[in-house]
XYZ file of C-alpha atoms in Angstrom:
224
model
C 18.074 24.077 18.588
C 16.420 27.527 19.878
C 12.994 28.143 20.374
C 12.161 29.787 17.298
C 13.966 26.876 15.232
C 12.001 24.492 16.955
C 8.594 26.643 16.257
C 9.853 26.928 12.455
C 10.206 23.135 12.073
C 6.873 22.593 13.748
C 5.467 24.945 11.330
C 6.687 22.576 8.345
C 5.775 19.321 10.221
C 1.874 20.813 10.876
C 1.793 22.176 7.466
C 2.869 18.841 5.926
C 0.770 16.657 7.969
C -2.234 18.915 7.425
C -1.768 18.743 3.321
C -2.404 15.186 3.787
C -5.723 15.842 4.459
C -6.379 17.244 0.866
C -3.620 15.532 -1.058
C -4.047 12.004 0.279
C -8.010 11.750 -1.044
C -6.669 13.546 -4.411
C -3.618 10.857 -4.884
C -5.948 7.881 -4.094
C -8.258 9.501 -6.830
C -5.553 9.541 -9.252
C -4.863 5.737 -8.444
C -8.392 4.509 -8.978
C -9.123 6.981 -12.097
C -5.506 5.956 -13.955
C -3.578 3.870 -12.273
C -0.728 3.062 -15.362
C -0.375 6.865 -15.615
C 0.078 7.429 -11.486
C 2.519 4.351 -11.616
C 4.645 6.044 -13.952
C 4.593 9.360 -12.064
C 5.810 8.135 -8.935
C 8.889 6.248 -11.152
C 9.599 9.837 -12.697
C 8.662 12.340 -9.545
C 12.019 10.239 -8.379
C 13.965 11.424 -11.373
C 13.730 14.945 -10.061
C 15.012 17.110 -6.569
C 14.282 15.659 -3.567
C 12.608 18.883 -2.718
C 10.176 19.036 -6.092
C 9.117 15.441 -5.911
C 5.654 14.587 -5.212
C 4.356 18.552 -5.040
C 1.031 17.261 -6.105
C 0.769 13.603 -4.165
C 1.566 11.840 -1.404
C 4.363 10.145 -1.470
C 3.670 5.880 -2.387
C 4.959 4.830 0.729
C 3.563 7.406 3.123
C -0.187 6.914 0.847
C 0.508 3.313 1.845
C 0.548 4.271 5.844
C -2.154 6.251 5.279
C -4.124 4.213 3.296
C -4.038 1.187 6.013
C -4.461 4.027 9.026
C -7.656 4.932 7.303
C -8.677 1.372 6.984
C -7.710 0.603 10.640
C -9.486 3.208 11.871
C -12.839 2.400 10.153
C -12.350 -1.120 11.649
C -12.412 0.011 15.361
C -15.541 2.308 14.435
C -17.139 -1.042 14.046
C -14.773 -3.053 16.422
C -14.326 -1.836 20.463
C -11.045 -4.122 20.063
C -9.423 -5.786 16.989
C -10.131 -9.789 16.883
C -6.349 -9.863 16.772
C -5.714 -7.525 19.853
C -8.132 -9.233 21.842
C -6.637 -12.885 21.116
C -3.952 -13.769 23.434
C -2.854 -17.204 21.299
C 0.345 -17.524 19.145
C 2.275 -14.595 17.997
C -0.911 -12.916 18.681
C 0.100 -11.967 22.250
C 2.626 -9.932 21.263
C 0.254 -7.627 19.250
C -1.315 -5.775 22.224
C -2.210 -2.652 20.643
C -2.949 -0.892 18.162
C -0.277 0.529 16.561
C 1.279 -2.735 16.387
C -1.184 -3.971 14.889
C -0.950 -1.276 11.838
C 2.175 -2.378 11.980
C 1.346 -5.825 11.076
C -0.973 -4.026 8.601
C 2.214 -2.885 7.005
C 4.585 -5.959 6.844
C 1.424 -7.907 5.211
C 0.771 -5.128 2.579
C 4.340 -3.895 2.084
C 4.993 -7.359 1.065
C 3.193 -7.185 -2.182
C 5.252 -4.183 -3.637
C 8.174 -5.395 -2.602
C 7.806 -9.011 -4.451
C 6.417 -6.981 -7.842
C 8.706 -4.940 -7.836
C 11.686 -7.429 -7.462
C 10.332 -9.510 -9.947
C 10.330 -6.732 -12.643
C 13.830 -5.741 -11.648
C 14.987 -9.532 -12.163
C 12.721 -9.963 -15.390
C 14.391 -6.379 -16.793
C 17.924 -8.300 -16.462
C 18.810 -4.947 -14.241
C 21.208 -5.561 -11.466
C 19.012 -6.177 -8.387
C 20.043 -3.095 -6.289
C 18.633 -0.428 -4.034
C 18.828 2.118 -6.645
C 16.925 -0.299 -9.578
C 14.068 -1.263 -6.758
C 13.409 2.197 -5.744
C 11.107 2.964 -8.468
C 9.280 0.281 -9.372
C 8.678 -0.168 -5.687
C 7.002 3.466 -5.083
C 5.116 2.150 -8.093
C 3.162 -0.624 -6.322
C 3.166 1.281 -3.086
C 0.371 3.618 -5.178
C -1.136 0.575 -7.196
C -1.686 -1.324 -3.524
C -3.128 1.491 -1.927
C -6.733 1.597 -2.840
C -6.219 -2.593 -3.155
C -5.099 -2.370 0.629
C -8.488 -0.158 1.545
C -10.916 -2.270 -0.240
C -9.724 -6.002 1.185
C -9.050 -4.159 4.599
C -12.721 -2.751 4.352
C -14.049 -6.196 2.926
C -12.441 -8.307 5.665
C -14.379 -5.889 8.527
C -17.828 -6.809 6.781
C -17.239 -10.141 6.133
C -17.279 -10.484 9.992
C -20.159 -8.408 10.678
C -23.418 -10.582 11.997
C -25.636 -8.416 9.607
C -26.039 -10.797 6.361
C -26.085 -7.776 4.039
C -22.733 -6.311 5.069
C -21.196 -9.710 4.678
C -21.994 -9.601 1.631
C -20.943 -5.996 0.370
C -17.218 -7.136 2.170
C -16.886 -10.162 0.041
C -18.331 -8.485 -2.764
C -15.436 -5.308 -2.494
C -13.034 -8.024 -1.778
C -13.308 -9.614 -5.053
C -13.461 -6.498 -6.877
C -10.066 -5.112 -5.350
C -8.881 -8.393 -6.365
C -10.003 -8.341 -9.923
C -8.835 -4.791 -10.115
C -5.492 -5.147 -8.567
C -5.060 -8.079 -11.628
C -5.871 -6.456 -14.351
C -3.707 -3.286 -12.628
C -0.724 -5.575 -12.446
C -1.017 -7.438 -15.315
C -1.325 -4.198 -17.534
C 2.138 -2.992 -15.396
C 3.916 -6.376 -16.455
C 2.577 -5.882 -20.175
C 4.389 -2.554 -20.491
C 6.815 -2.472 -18.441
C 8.477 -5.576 -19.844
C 7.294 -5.301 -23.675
C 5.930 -8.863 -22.854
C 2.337 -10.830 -23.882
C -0.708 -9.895 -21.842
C -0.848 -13.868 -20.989
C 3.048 -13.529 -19.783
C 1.944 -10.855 -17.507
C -0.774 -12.174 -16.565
C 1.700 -15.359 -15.382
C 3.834 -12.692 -13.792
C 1.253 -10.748 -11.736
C -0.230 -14.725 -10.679
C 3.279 -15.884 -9.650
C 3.945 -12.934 -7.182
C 0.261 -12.497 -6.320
C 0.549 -16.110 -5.097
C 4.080 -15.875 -3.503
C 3.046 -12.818 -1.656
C -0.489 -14.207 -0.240
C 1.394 -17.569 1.000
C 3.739 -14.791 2.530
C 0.950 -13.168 4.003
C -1.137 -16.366 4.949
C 1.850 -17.909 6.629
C 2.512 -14.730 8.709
C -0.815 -14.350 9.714
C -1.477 -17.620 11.084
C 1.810 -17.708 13.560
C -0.320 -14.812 14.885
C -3.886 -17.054 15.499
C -2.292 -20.491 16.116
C -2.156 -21.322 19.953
């Protein structure tokens, strides 16, 4: 590669990381304001070029990343060092800075799309494949995002000393939670043509598989 390829593909690679800065707080809008109707858009933005998908998003996964970088980054503004960098016990040794840490951030949150998403593939009596979970994945990479922010956000008050701030973090906790229900259990209802109680079932039987998941993971990384 010559000089001036190099400078054109650094031109793209600025260009695209700077659009994140207006497109990501424009696709986490469209999440909160409708999230059915910006579940369905990711599933069909993959229906079309690779070049013309997504022209007026972030991609789900990539809003994902930037979703828990944002949230990561507000907890060291009130945090000199993560309570999980600092500890040295368990599986907790191993995460010694902060980018493994997001990466922990990742594997905890990624989980959630990737059990919805499976489940409505098996539920839809569609062969299980990397093609069938492509979609429905980049579905619940948008519906988690703003769910990701809120508990992320919640869990860095609910340590603070200040009584107040505990109490807005377990207060945005439970709303993400409530919201991220009724999100998923409107997603089950028409995606599978199914009973709101069904998909309510649905959204409680992954919800539950991927918090044990995440619960189980989490404490190999505080347990001495």
């Amino acid at each position: 590669m010559n000089f001036v390829q190099w400078l054109n593909s650094l031109d793209k690679l600025l260009y695209e990381l700077m659009s994140w800065l207006v497109f990501f707080p424009v696709t986490l809008w469209r999440i909160v304001r409708a999230p059915l109707t910006t579940m369905s858009y990711a599933e069909d933005q993959l229906k079309l070029p690779p070049d013309r998908q997504f022209r007026g998003t972030v991609n789900p996964p990539i809003t994902l990343v930037l979703t828990l970088v944002l949230s990561q980054a507000i907890d060291l503004s009130l945090h000199d060092v993560n309570p999980i960098v600092a500890s040295k016990q368990g599986l907790a040794g191993l995460v010694n800075d902060n980018t493994t840490l997001l990466s922990l951030r990742l594997i905890l949150f990624g989980i959630f799309p990737l059990a919805l998403a499976t489940h409505k593939v098996r539920r839809s009596g569609v062969p299980l494949d990397r093609d069938s979970l492509q979609a429905p994945f980049y579905a619940q990479c948008f519906a988690i995002a703003p769910f990701a922010l809120a508990i992320s956000i919640g869990l860095t008050l609910a340590v603070q000393p200040n009584l107040v701030l505990r109490g807005v973090g377990v207060a945005a906790m439970c709303l993400a939670a409530l919201y991220y229900g009724i999100v998923e259990t409107r997603w089950f209802h028409r995606e599978l043509k199914q009973s709101y109680l069904r998909a309510f079932l649905d959204t409680m039987i992954c919800t539950v598989e991927s918090v044990l998941f995440a619960l189980g993971f989490a404490m190999l990384f505080t347990l001495s």
